[in-house]
XYZ file of C-alpha atoms in Angstrom:
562
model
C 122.882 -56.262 293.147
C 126.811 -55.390 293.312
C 127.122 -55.425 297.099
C 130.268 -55.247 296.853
C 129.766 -51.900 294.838
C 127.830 -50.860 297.330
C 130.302 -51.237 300.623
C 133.029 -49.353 298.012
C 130.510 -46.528 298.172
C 130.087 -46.236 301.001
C 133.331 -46.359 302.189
C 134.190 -43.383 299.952
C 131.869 -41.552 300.900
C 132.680 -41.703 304.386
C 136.391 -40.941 303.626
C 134.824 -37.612 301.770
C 132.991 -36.644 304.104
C 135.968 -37.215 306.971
C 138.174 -34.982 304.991
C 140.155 -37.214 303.178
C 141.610 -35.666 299.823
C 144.345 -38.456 298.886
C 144.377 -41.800 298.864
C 146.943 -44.094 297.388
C 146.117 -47.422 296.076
C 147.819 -50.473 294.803
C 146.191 -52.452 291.965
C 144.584 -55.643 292.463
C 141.943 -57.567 291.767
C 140.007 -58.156 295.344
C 140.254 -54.827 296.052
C 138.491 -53.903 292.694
C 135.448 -52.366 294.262
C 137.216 -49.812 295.974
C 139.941 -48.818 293.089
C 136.574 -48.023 290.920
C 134.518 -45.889 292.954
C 138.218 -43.878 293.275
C 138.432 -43.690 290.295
C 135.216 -41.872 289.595
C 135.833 -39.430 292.673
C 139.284 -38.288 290.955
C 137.529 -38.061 287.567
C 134.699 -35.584 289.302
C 137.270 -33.642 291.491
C 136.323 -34.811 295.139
C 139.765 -36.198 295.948
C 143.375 -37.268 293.893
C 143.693 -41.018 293.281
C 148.146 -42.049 293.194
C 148.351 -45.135 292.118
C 151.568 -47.467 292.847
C 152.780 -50.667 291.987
C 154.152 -51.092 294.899
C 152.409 -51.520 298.358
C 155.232 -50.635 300.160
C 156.291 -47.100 298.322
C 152.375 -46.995 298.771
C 152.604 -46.912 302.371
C 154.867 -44.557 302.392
C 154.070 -41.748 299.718
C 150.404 -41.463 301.572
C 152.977 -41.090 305.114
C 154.611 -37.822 302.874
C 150.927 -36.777 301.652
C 150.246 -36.762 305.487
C 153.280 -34.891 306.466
C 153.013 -32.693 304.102
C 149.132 -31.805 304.142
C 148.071 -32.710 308.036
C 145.367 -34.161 306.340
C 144.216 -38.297 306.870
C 145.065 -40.818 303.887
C 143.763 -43.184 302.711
C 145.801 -46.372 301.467
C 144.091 -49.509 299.467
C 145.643 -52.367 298.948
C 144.553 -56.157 297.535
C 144.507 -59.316 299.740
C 147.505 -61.079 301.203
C 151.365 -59.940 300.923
C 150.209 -57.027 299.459
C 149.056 -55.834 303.006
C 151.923 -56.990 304.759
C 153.812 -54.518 302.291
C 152.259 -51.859 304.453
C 153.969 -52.844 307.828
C 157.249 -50.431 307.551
C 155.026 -47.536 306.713
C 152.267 -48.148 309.374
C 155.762 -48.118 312.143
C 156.460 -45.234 311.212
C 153.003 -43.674 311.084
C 152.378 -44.994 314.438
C 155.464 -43.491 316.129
C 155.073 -40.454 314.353
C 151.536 -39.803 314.900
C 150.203 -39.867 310.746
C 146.556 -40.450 310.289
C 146.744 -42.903 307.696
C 143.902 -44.951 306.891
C 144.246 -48.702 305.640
C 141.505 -50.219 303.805
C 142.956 -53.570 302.747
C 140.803 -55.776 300.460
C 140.290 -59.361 301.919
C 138.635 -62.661 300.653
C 135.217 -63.365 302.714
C 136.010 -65.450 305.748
C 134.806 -68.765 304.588
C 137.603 -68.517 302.017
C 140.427 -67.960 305.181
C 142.298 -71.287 306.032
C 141.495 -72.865 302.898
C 144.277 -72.794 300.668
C 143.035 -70.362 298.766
C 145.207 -68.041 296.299
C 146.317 -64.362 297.770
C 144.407 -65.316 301.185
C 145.642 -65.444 304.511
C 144.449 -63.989 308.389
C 144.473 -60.137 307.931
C 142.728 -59.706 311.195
C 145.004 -57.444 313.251
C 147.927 -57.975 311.056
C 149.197 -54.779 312.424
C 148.996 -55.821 315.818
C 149.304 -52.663 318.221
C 151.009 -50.286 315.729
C 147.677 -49.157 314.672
C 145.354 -47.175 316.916
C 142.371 -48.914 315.820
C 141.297 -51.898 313.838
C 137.915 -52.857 312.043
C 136.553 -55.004 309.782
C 133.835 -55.227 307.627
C 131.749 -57.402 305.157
C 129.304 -57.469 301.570
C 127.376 -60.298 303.132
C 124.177 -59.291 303.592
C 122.214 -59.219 306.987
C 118.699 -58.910 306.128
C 116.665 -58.433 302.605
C 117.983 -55.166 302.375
C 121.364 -56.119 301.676
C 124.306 -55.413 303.857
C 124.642 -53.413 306.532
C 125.246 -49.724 305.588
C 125.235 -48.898 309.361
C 127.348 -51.051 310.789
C 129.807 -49.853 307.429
C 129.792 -46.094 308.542
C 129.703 -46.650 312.457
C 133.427 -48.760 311.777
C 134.976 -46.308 309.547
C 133.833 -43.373 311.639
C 135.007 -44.655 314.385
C 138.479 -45.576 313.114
C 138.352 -42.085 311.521
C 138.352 -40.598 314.769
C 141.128 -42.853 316.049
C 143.164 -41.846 313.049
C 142.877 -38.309 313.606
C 143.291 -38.614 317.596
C 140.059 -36.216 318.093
C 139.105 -38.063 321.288
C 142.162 -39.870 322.412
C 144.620 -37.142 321.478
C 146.652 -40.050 319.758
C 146.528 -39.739 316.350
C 148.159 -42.439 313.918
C 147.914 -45.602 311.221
C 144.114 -47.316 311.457
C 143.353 -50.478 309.886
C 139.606 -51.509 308.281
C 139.977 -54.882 306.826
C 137.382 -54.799 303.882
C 136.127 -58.302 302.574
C 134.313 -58.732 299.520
C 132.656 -61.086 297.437
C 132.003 -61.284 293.461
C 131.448 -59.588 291.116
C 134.442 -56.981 292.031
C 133.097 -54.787 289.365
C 130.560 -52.017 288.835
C 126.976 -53.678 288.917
C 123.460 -52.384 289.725
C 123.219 -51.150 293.393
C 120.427 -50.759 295.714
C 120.049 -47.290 297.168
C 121.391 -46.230 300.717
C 119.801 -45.537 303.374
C 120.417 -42.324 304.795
C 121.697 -41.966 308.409
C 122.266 -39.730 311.482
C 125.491 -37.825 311.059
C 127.943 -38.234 313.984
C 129.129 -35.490 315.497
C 132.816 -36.002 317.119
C 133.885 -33.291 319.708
C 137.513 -32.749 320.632
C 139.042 -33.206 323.956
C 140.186 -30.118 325.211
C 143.898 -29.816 326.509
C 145.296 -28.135 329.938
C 146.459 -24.307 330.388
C 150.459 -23.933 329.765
C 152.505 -24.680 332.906
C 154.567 -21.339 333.917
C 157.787 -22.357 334.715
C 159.210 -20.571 337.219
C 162.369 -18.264 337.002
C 165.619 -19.801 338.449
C 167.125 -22.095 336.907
C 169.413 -22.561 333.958
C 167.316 -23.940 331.179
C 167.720 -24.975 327.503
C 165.049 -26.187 324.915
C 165.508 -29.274 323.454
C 163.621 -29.529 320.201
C 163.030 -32.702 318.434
C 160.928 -33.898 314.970
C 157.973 -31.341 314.804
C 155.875 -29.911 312.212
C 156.735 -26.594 310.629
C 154.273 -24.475 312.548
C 154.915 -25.725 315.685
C 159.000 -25.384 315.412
C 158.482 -21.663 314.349
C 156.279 -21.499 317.849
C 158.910 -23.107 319.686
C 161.458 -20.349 318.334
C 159.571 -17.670 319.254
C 158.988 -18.945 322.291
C 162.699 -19.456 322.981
C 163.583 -16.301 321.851
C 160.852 -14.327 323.643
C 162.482 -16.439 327.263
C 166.115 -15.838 326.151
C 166.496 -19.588 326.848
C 169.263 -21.912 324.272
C 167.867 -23.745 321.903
C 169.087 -26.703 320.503
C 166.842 -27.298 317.570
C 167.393 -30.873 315.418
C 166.554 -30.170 311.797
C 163.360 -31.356 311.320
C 162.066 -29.463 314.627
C 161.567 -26.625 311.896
C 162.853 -24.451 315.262
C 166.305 -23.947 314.025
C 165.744 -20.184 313.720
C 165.953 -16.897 315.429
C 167.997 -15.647 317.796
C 167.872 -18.165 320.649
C 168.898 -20.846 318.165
C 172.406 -22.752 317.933
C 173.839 -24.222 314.645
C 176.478 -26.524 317.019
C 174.105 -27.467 319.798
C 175.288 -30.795 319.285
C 179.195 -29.656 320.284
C 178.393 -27.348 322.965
C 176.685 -30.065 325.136
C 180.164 -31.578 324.894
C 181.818 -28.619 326.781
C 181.577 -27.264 330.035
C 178.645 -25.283 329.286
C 176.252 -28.400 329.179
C 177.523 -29.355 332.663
C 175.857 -26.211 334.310
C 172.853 -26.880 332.946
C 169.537 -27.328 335.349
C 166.221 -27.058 333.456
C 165.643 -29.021 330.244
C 162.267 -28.586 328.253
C 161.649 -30.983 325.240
C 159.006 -30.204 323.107
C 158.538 -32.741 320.014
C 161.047 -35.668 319.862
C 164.865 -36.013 319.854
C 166.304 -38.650 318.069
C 169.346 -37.457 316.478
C 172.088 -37.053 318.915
C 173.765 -39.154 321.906
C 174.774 -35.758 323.548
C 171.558 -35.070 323.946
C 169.706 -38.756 324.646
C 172.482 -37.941 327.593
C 171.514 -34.772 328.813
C 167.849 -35.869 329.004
C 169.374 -38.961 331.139
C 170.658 -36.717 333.750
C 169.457 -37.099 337.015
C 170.342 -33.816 338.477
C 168.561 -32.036 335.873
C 165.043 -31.312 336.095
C 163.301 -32.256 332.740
C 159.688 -31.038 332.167
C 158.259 -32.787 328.507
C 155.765 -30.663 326.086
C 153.717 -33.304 324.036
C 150.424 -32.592 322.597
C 149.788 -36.000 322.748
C 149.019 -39.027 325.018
C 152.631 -40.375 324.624
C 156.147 -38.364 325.154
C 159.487 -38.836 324.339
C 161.213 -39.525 327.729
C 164.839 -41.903 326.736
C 165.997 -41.555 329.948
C 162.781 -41.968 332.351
C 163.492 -38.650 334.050
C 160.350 -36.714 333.530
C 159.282 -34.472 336.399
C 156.775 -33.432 334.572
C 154.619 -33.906 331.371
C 152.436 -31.231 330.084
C 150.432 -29.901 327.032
C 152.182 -26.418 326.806
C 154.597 -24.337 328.976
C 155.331 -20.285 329.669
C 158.293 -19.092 331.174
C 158.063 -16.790 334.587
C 159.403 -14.068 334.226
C 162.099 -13.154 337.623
C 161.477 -11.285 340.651
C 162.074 -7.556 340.308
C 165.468 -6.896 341.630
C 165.846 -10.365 342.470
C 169.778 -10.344 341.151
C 169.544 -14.378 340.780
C 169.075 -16.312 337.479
C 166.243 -16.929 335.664
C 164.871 -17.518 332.263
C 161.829 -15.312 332.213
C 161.405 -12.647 329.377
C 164.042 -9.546 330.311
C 165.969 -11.453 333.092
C 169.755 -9.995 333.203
C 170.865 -13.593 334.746
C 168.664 -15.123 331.451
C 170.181 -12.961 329.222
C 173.844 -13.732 330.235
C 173.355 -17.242 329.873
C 171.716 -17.417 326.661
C 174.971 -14.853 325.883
C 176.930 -17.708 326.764
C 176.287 -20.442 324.622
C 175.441 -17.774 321.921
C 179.640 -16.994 322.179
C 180.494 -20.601 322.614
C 178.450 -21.006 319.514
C 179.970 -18.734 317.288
C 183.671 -20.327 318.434
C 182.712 -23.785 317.424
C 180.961 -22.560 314.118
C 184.651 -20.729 313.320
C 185.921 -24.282 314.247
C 183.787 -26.005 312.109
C 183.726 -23.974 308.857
C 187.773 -24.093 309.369
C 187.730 -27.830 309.535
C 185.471 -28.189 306.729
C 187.052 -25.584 304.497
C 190.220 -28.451 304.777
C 189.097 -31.231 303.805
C 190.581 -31.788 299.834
C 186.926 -33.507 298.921
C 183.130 -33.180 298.956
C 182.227 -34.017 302.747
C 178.623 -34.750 304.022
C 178.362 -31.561 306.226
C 179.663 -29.586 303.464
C 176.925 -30.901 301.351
C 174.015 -30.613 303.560
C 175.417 -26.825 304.420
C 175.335 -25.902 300.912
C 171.666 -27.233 300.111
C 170.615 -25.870 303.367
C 172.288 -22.552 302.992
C 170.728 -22.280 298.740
C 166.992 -22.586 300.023
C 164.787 -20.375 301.652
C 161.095 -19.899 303.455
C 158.957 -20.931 300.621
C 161.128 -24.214 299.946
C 160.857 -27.584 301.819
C 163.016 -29.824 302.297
C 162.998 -34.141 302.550
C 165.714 -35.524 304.588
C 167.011 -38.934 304.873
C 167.715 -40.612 307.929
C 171.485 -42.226 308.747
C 174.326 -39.406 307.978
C 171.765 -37.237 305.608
C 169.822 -35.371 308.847
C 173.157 -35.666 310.757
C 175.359 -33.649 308.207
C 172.006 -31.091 308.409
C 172.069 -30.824 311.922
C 175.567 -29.466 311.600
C 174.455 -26.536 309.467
C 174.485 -22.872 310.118
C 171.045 -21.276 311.155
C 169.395 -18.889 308.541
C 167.196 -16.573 308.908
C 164.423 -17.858 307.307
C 164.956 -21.698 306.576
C 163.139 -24.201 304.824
C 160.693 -26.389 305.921
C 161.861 -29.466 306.787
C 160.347 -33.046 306.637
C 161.490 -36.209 307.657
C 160.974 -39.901 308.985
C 161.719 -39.408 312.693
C 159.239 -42.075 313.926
C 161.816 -44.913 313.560
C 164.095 -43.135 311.703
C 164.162 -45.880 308.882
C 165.709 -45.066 305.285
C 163.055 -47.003 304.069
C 160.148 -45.607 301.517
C 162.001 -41.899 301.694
C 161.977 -41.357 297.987
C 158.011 -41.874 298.273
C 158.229 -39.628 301.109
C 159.749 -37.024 299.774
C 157.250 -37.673 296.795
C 154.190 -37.497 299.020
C 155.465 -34.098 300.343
C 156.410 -32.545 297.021
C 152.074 -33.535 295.679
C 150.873 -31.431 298.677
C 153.054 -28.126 298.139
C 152.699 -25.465 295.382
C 156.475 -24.851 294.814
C 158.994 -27.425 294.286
C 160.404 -29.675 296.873
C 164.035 -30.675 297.239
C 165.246 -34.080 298.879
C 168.229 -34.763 300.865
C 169.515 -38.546 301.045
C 172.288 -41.560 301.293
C 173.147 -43.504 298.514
C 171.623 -46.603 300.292
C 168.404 -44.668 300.969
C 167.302 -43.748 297.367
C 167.989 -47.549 296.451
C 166.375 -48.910 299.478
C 163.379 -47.251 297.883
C 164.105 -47.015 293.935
C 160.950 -47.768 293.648
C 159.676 -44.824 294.676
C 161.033 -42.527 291.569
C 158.469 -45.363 289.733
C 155.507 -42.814 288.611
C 152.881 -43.408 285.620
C 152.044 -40.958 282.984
C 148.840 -40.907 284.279
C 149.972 -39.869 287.936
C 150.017 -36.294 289.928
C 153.977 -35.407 289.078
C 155.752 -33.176 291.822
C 158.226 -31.219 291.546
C 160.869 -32.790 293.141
C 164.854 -32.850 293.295
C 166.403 -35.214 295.071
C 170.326 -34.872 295.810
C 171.466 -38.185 296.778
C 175.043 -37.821 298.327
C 176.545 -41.203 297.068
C 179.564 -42.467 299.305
C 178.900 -46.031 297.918
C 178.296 -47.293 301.298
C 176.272 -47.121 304.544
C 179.192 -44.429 306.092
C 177.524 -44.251 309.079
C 178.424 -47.219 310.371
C 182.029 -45.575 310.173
C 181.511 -43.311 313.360
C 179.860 -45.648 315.577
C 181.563 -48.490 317.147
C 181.739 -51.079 314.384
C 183.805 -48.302 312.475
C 186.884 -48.852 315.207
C 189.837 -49.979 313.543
C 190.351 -53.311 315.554
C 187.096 -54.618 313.098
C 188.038 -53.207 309.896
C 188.588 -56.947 308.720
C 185.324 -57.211 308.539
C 183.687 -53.310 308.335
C 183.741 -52.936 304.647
C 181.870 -56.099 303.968
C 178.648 -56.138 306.223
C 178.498 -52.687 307.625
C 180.281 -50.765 304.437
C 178.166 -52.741 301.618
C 179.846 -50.791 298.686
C 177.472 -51.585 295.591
C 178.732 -49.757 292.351
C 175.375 -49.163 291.469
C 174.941 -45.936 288.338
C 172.740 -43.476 289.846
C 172.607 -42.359 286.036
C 171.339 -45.466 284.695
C 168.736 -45.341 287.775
C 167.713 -42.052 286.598
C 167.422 -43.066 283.018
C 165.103 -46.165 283.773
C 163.075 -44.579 285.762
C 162.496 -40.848 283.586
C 164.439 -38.330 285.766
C 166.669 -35.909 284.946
C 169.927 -36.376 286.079
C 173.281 -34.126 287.153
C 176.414 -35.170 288.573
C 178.305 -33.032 291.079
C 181.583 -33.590 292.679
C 182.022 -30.008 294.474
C 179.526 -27.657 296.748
C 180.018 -24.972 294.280
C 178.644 -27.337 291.431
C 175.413 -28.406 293.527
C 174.915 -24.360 294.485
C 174.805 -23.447 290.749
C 172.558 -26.356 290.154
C 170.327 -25.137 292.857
C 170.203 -21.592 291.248
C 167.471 -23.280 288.810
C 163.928 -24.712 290.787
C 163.100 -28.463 289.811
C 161.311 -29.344 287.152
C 159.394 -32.557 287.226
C 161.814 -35.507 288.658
C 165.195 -34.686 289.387
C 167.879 -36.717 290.641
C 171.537 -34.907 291.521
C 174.608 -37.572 292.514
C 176.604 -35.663 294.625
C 179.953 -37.886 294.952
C 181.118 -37.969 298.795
C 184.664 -39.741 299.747
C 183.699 -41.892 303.003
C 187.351 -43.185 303.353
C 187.928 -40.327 306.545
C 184.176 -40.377 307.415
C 186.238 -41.528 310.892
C 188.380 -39.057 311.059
C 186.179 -36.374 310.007
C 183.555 -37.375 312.637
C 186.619 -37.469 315.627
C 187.700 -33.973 314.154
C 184.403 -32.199 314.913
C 183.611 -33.674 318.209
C 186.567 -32.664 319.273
C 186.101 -29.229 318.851
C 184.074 -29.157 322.000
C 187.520 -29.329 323.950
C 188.542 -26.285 322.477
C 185.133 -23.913 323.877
């Protein structure tokens, strides 16, 4: 009997009946067992089988399938390098609560510590970025064969972790999967059936009503679409500022401000008393320094067991929160619904907003060539409530942050969990397979060939719609407005922080079947946007990065003007 065949089954089978609908694998041969009986649940409809060449784009389309769905994924790999491939992926799945599920393919244990080929310790590779590890074996533990119930009890269990349904802590599990020949389809014995597990949620706390009184503002970091579109109206409804980073998917409505990021340079930020974050900044120093204040109060909104808290000032730590509304007559501040005191302060910033986007556009509307901000406006500004948007980490999500708010934005997506440019192209990818419409993509140069890789897709694959508008500086630019960009280490700036690298985005495009466009002005890339995507699409948007600098000096500075 293929037992072997026979742990593969049942393994699928579990993921089925868990809810799994993707799941990515890598070819290889140890890991056979599985890649069949995937194979014949794509063929008969019950899930979509990617396959990759590459572990590590692996990892991280099935992290864009799980941003994009809210679904678990699965992820199989082969014995050996090919699982430490995984690592970057699993990071940022662990930090940004994805339910991906790793079933790596291993050699049986006698074979470990033997010399033998593609074979090494897998046992907690991952070490504590995964919520849960198992492992599990063909070898048989009776005359029956092996054991089916031991099989389902570990993946059910790390199915659960995955998901957070008990812990409230969902993220990356790891089932290490070893198997013995034959790795192909054989005779197998039947299964026995078994109880079915029944896993209950734990239930989470009534909102905390924050009193009226004090001058608050929202802080609202990385978040899933529905969730930023409750923490808008939820804003709005309190007449409390919001200062929404892109990928909060709260930059909208009323109560939001396109040049947050400026205003907490000017006085405004200073009479602050109330911050409430609700998903997780990572963007900005301004604010990692406003949530460092000690004579603010800070209350954090997570719905899970871990919060963002940089600067270890939490008073308080909560699943949801409502705003109070004031005392009748009570003439003092407050944020509550209809408050005059609420009112004029959200009026405030609103005003101080509306200077610094004057400020902005103005400065922008100078410069003689393509800028990043000017780039990121103009994609931003072309799409609408039905589109999504990818972005990139480094300058990409930075430039984005500086947009205007629209009225009804995209959806936005994006590695916040480390904020790595790693596997983004497979990101983006992973998004684009779950939605109906087309997806666009919004990177660095460095980005898109950090993960080249990614734009790597077989005739034989699911194909998303998907343009991705790389704005090429020839460089990591960033680097430019932090302190390494100062001119007293220019001598050495351009080689190990500016890493020019010539590279033809074109050629790139050619090798790997995309369609390709070349833009040099935000007029260019708008008429290019007037057409949706169409299969693979890659758009070089040249950006000068000589006065990245200066640029970056010009627009903080606006905040002395407010």
């Amino acid at each position: 009997m293929a037992e072997a065949t026979r742990l593969a089954r049942v393994l699928v089978e579990g993921l089925l009946t868990a809810g799994v609908r993707d799941v990515v694998l890598a070819p290889g041969s140890r890991s056979a067992p599985l890649a069949y009986e995937l194979f014949e649940a794509d063929r008969i409809g019950l899930l979509t089988l990617h396959v990759r060449i590459d572990e590590r784009s692996a990892g991280f389309l099935a992290v864009g399938l799980a941003k994009g769905s809210g679904l678990p994924v699965g992820v199989v790999t082969t014995s050996g390098t090919a699982v430490a491939n995984l690592h970057p992926a699993v990071l940022e799945a662990f930090h940004a609560h994805l339910p991906l599920v790793l079933l790596t393919a291993d050699r049986p244990p006698s074979m470990t510590h033997t010399g033998a080929n593609q074979t090494t310790d897998q046992t907690h590779l991952f070490g504590r970025h995964v919520r849960a590890f198992g492992a599990v074996s063909d070898a048989p533990v009776g005359p029956d064969g092996g054991d089916v119930a031991g099989w389902r009890f570990e993946l059910v269990r790390l199915l659960t972790a995955a998901t957070g349904l008990r812990t409230r802590l969902p993220g990356p599990v790891h089932l290490d999967v070893a198997f013995t020949e034959p790795l192909v389809p054989g005779p197998v014995a039947a299964l026995p059936t078994g109880p079915a597990v029944g896993v209950s949620a734990a239930r989470g706390a009534q909102p905390l009503v924050l009193p009226a009184g004090p001058q608050t503002v929202l802080v609202a970091g990385d978040l899933p679409p529905a969730a930023g579109r409750a923490v808008a109206e939820l804003a709005a409804a309190a007449r409390v500022p919001l200062l929404a980073e892109p990928s909060s998917n709260a930059r909208r409505g009323p109560a939001a401000l396109g040049t947050y990021r400026l205003l907490l340079g000017s006085s405004l930020a200073e009479d602050v008393e109330r911050v409430v974050v609700l998903g997780r900044p990572t963007l900005s120093r301004p604010v990692s320094r406003l949530l460092a204040r000690t004579d603010v109060e800070l209350v954090v909104v997570s719905a899970h067991a871990d919060w963002p808290d940089p600067g270890r000032t939490a008073s308080a730590v909560v699943d949801a929160v409502e705003f109070g509304r004031p005392s009748t007559g009570s003439g003092s501040g407050g944020t509550g619904p209809g408050g005059g005191a609420a009112g004029d302060w959200l009026r405030a910033w609103q005003e101080a907003d509306v200077r610094a986007r004057a400020a902005l556009e103005e400065l922008l509307a100078a410069q003689t060539t393509l800028t990043g901000p000017a780039l990121a406006a103009a994609l931003w500004s072309a799409l609408g409530g039905a589109d999504a948007l990818v972005v990139g980490s480094s300058n990409p999500v930075r430039d984005l942050d500086l947009a205007p708010v629209v009225d009804d934005p995209a959806a936005v997506y994006a590695n916040r969990g480390l904020a790595g440019i790693d596997g983004t192209v497979s990101t983006a990818v992973g998004v684009a397979l779950t939605r109906d419409r087309p997806t666009h993509a919004l990177m660095g140069d460095l980005t898109l060939l950090h993960d080249a890789g990614g734009l790597v897709i077989g005739p034989s694959e699911p194909r998303p719609d998907l343009r991705v508008v790389v704005a090429n500086d020839d460089g990591g630019s960033i680097f430019a407005t932090l302190e390494q960009g100062r001119p007293e280490h220019q001598a050495a700036f351009e080689r190990i922080f500016g890493t020019p690298h010539g590279s033809s985005f074109e050629a790139l495009a050619a090798v790997s079947g995309a369609r390709y466009q070349r833009v040099q002005d935000a007029a260019a890339l708008v008429a290019v946007l007037d057409e949706p995507p169409v299969g693979l699409e890659l758009v070089e948007a040249v950006v000068d990065r000589t006065q990245r600098r200066t640029l970056s000096t010009a627009v903080t500075a606006i905040a002395a003007t407010l």
